[in-house]
Short mmCIF file of C-alpha atoms in Angstrom, two decimals:
data_model
loop_
_atom_site.label_atom_id
_atom_site.label_comp_id
_atom_site.label_asym_id
_atom_site.label_seq_id
_atom_site.Cartn_x
_atom_site.Cartn_y
_atom_site.Cartn_z
CA UNK A 1 43.16 -4.60 10.21
CA UNK A 2 46.97 -4.22 10.20
CA UNK A 3 48.20 -0.81 9.12
CA UNK A 4 50.60 -2.05 6.69
CA UNK A 5 48.07 -3.83 4.61
CA UNK A 6 48.22 -2.57 1.13
CA UNK A 7 45.30 -1.35 -0.84
CA UNK A 8 43.54 -3.62 -3.45
CA UNK A 9 41.73 -2.93 -6.61
CA UNK A 10 39.47 -5.97 -7.73
CA UNK A 11 38.31 -6.19 -11.41
CA UNK A 12 35.60 -7.76 -13.18
CA UNK A 13 36.81 -9.31 -16.45
CA UNK A 14 34.35 -9.29 -19.33
CA UNK A 15 33.18 -5.80 -20.30
CA UNK A 16 35.48 -4.22 -17.84
CA UNK A 17 39.09 -5.02 -18.53
CA UNK A 18 38.39 -6.49 -21.79
CA UNK A 19 36.04 -6.36 -24.60
CA UNK A 20 35.28 -10.21 -25.20
CA UNK A 21 32.08 -9.84 -26.92
CA UNK A 22 33.40 -10.80 -30.31
CA UNK A 23 34.72 -14.13 -29.07
CA UNK A 24 31.77 -15.01 -26.69
CA UNK A 25 29.14 -14.23 -29.44
CA UNK A 26 31.39 -16.03 -32.08
CA UNK A 27 31.13 -19.05 -29.89
CA UNK A 28 27.40 -18.64 -29.38
CA UNK A 29 26.90 -18.51 -33.16
CA UNK A 30 28.89 -21.68 -33.74
CA UNK A 31 26.44 -23.33 -31.29
CA UNK A 32 23.41 -21.84 -33.03
CA UNK A 33 24.62 -22.72 -36.38
CA UNK A 34 24.88 -26.31 -35.25
CA UNK A 35 21.44 -26.09 -34.16
CA UNK A 36 20.52 -24.81 -37.81
CA UNK A 37 19.72 -21.52 -36.34
CA UNK A 38 20.78 -18.12 -37.66
CA UNK A 39 23.73 -16.50 -36.22
CA UNK A 40 23.23 -13.03 -34.13
CA UNK A 41 25.20 -9.87 -35.01
CA UNK A 42 27.59 -9.02 -32.12
CA UNK A 43 25.81 -5.72 -31.47
CA UNK A 44 22.49 -7.53 -31.09
CA UNK A 45 23.90 -10.17 -28.67
CA UNK A 46 26.33 -7.83 -26.65
CA UNK A 47 23.90 -7.17 -23.90
CA UNK A 48 23.06 -10.85 -23.65
CA UNK A 49 26.68 -11.28 -22.18
CA UNK A 50 27.46 -10.89 -18.33
CA UNK A 51 25.50 -13.60 -16.60
CA UNK A 52 27.59 -16.62 -17.88
CA UNK A 53 27.79 -19.05 -20.70
CA UNK A 54 24.50 -20.83 -19.93
CA UNK A 55 22.55 -17.71 -19.66
CA UNK A 56 24.10 -16.57 -22.99
CA UNK A 57 23.02 -19.78 -24.74
CA UNK A 58 19.51 -19.50 -23.39
CA UNK A 59 19.27 -15.87 -24.33
CA UNK A 60 20.48 -16.69 -27.88
CA UNK A 61 17.86 -19.54 -28.35
CA UNK A 62 15.20 -17.16 -27.01
CA UNK A 63 16.21 -14.55 -29.54
CA UNK A 64 15.81 -17.34 -32.17
CA UNK A 65 12.51 -18.34 -30.86
CA UNK A 66 13.64 -21.77 -29.75
CA UNK A 67 13.09 -23.38 -26.38
CA UNK A 68 15.77 -25.42 -24.71
CA UNK A 69 15.31 -28.44 -22.36
CA UNK A 70 17.72 -28.64 -19.30
CA UNK A 71 19.42 -31.69 -20.79
CA UNK A 72 19.87 -30.05 -24.16
CA UNK A 73 21.25 -26.85 -22.57
CA UNK A 74 23.88 -28.93 -20.59
CA UNK A 75 25.01 -30.45 -23.75
CA UNK A 76 25.31 -27.04 -25.54
CA UNK A 77 27.00 -25.60 -22.61
CA UNK A 78 29.89 -28.32 -22.83
CA UNK A 79 30.14 -27.65 -26.46
CA UNK A 80 30.41 -23.87 -25.88
CA UNK A 81 32.99 -24.20 -23.13
CA UNK A 82 35.27 -26.51 -25.20
CA UNK A 83 34.89 -24.17 -28.41
CA UNK A 84 35.40 -20.89 -26.32
CA UNK A 85 38.42 -22.30 -24.60
CA UNK A 86 40.03 -22.95 -28.07
CA UNK A 87 39.24 -19.49 -29.58
CA UNK A 88 39.28 -17.36 -26.44
CA UNK A 89 41.44 -14.43 -27.66
CA UNK A 90 40.82 -14.06 -31.41
CA UNK A 91 38.99 -10.76 -31.24
CA UNK A 92 39.11 -9.88 -27.73
CA UNK A 93 41.07 -6.72 -26.73
CA UNK A 94 41.70 -4.78 -23.57
CA UNK A 95 39.68 -1.63 -23.36
CA UNK A 96 41.68 1.63 -24.01
CA UNK A 97 43.66 2.79 -20.88
CA UNK A 98 43.66 -0.43 -18.94
CA UNK A 99 47.52 -0.99 -18.98
CA UNK A 100 48.06 2.59 -17.91
CA UNK A 101 45.50 2.17 -15.14
CA UNK A 102 47.16 -0.81 -13.74
CA UNK A 103 50.56 0.81 -14.06
CA UNK A 104 49.57 3.63 -11.84
CA UNK A 105 47.74 1.58 -9.25
CA UNK A 106 50.75 -0.70 -9.00
CA UNK A 107 53.14 2.20 -8.65
CA UNK A 108 50.91 3.49 -5.89
CA UNK A 109 51.22 0.12 -4.06
CA UNK A 110 48.06 -1.57 -4.88
CA UNK A 111 47.48 -5.23 -5.11
CA UNK A 112 45.64 -6.21 -8.30
CA UNK A 113 43.07 -9.04 -8.41
CA UNK A 114 40.23 -10.34 -10.82
CA UNK A 115 36.78 -11.44 -9.67
CA UNK A 116 34.81 -12.98 -12.58
CA UNK A 117 31.96 -15.29 -13.42
CA UNK A 118 34.12 -16.75 -16.12
CA UNK A 119 35.47 -20.24 -15.03
CA UNK A 120 38.84 -19.71 -13.61
CA UNK A 121 40.55 -21.79 -16.25
CA UNK A 122 39.35 -19.47 -19.03
CA UNK A 123 40.13 -16.34 -16.95
CA UNK A 124 43.62 -17.35 -16.41
CA UNK A 125 44.21 -18.28 -20.08
CA UNK A 126 42.45 -15.18 -21.37
CA UNK A 127 44.61 -12.68 -19.17
CA UNK A 128 47.76 -14.57 -20.14
CA UNK A 129 47.04 -14.40 -23.85
CA UNK A 130 46.42 -10.66 -23.23
CA UNK A 131 49.73 -10.40 -21.61
CA UNK A 132 48.61 -9.19 -18.21
CA UNK A 133 47.98 -12.42 -16.16
CA UNK A 134 50.99 -11.97 -14.26
CA UNK A 135 49.83 -8.57 -12.79
CA UNK A 136 47.12 -10.15 -10.63
CA UNK A 137 47.78 -11.71 -7.36
CA UNK A 138 44.60 -13.63 -7.55
CA UNK A 139 42.33 -14.56 -10.48
CA UNK A 140 39.28 -15.94 -9.16
CA UNK A 141 36.40 -17.38 -11.38
CA UNK A 142 32.91 -18.72 -11.00
CA UNK A 143 34.21 -22.19 -9.86
CA UNK A 144 37.03 -20.99 -7.69
CA UNK A 145 34.89 -20.97 -4.50
CA UNK A 146 31.58 -22.43 -3.45
CA UNK A 147 30.13 -18.78 -4.02
CA UNK A 148 30.02 -16.70 -7.13
CA UNK A 149 28.89 -13.11 -7.98
CA UNK A 150 26.46 -11.58 -6.85
CA UNK A 151 27.24 -13.53 -3.58
CA UNK A 152 29.65 -11.01 -1.84
CA UNK A 153 31.81 -13.91 -0.51
CA UNK A 154 33.27 -14.30 -4.19
CA UNK A 155 34.55 -10.72 -3.75
CA UNK A 156 35.96 -11.00 -0.18
CA UNK A 157 37.36 -14.58 -0.74
CA UNK A 158 39.21 -13.02 -3.68
CA UNK A 159 40.40 -10.32 -1.70
CA UNK A 160 41.58 -12.59 0.85
CA UNK A 161 43.43 -14.85 -1.58
CA UNK A 162 45.22 -11.89 -3.16
CA UNK A 163 46.68 -10.95 0.38
CA UNK A 164 44.34 -7.90 0.65
CA UNK A 165 41.73 -6.71 3.22
CA UNK A 166 37.94 -5.72 2.49
CA UNK A 167 38.58 -2.40 4.47
CA UNK A 168 41.26 -1.34 1.78
CA UNK A 169 39.55 -2.53 -1.22
CA UNK A 170 37.59 -1.21 -4.40
CA UNK A 171 35.87 -3.13 -6.94
CA UNK A 172 35.73 -2.08 -10.68
CA UNK A 173 32.92 -3.51 -12.82
CA UNK A 174 30.47 -3.00 -15.55
CA UNK A 175 27.11 -4.57 -14.58
CA UNK A 176 24.37 -4.90 -12.00
CA UNK A 177 26.12 -7.99 -10.79
CA UNK A 178 29.43 -6.38 -9.95
CA UNK A 179 27.71 -3.45 -8.22
CA UNK A 180 25.46 -5.59 -6.08
CA UNK A 181 28.39 -7.92 -5.15
CA UNK A 182 30.49 -5.02 -4.03
CA UNK A 183 27.45 -3.11 -2.18
CA UNK A 184 26.61 -6.38 -0.35
CA UNK A 185 30.39 -6.72 0.67
CA UNK A 186 30.32 -2.97 1.78
CA UNK A 187 33.06 -2.36 -0.59
CA UNK A 188 33.22 1.01 -2.78
CA UNK A 189 32.46 0.16 -6.46
CA UNK A 190 33.59 2.08 -9.54
CA UNK A 191 31.52 1.29 -12.80
CA UNK A 192 32.62 1.60 -16.45
CA UNK A 193 29.73 2.24 -18.87
CA UNK A 194 31.07 0.40 -22.04
CA UNK A 195 30.61 -3.06 -20.90
CA UNK A 196 27.70 -5.56 -20.84
CA UNK A 197 24.58 -4.30 -19.10
CA UNK A 198 20.88 -3.96 -19.96
CA UNK A 199 20.56 -1.15 -17.61
CA UNK A 200 22.86 1.81 -17.84
CA UNK A 201 25.33 1.64 -14.98
CA UNK A 202 24.68 5.19 -13.90
CA UNK A 203 21.25 4.03 -12.70
CA UNK A 204 22.47 1.17 -10.75
CA UNK A 205 23.99 3.18 -7.81
CA UNK A 206 27.89 2.57 -8.14
CA UNK A 207 29.95 5.06 -6.07
CA UNK A 208 31.37 6.57 -9.24
CA UNK A 209 31.20 6.04 -13.11
CA UNK A 210 34.13 6.56 -15.23
CA UNK A 211 34.01 6.98 -19.00
CA UNK A 212 37.78 5.92 -19.53
CA UNK A 213 40.33 3.94 -17.80
CA UNK A 214 42.53 7.18 -17.70
CA UNK A 215 40.01 8.44 -14.89
CA UNK A 216 40.31 5.32 -12.71
CA UNK A 217 43.33 6.27 -10.50
CA UNK A 218 41.59 9.46 -9.46
CA UNK A 219 38.36 7.81 -9.00
CA UNK A 220 39.87 5.21 -6.61
CA UNK A 221 41.44 7.95 -4.76
CA UNK A 222 38.14 9.54 -4.24
CA UNK A 223 36.15 6.60 -3.09
CA UNK A 224 38.87 5.19 -0.88
CA UNK A 225 39.90 8.40 0.98
CA UNK A 226 41.96 8.87 2.83
CA UNK A 227 43.41 5.19 2.54
CA UNK A 228 44.57 5.49 -1.13
CA UNK A 229 46.20 8.98 -0.77
#
C-alpha cells in the first residue's frame, strides 16, 4: 500500500446518512393502496427498510396478510422504483451532525464514498437533492457492480473506485448488512443506532457505536489508529 494513500470513510445511505423512511414508506403505501390494502404507519414499517425495495414490498404485503407471486412482485417493484424516483426527497433529511462530520473528515484528508443497496441512479439523485452529492468520490449502488452488500466486494470495489485502499478504510452503517459487509472485508465498522435494523446494532459486533455524528471523527480516529491520526 503506498504511504501517500489517503484514508477513506465509506458510508451507507438509508438510515445512516439520511432518514429516508418517510419517502420509502410513502411509496410503499402508494403501492399498497393501489392493491386496495391499508397503508402502514411509518413507525410500524420503519424496520422493514434496509434490505431493498423488493424486500420492503414483500414485508409490506406480509404485514397486510397478502401473498405475492414472483411475477406480481416484479410488476410492483417496477411501479415502486418509478414512483420513488419521482418523490425521492420529499420528507428525507440528513441526520443531525452529518454535514459537520463530513467537514471534519475532509479537512483531515479523508476521501468520502457511499456504498448503498439503493440503485445507483436513486442514490446519486438523492444525495444531489440533499446537497452533498459532490462530496463523494464514489457513490456505488446495488447495481454498480456484479456484487452488492453483504458481499464484501461491493465495499472493496467502492473503495477502489474512489481512489482509496482497504487498508486505510472505515465503514459507517446502521444495519447487520453493513456490519457483516465490513467485517468480511476486514475493514473496521462504526455503527449508528438510529437507522433501520430489527436487531440493536450494539448486538451485531461493530467496532464502535456512536449516538450522534458529532462523535464520528473521534470514533474514526479510534478504530483506524494510528493511520487516521
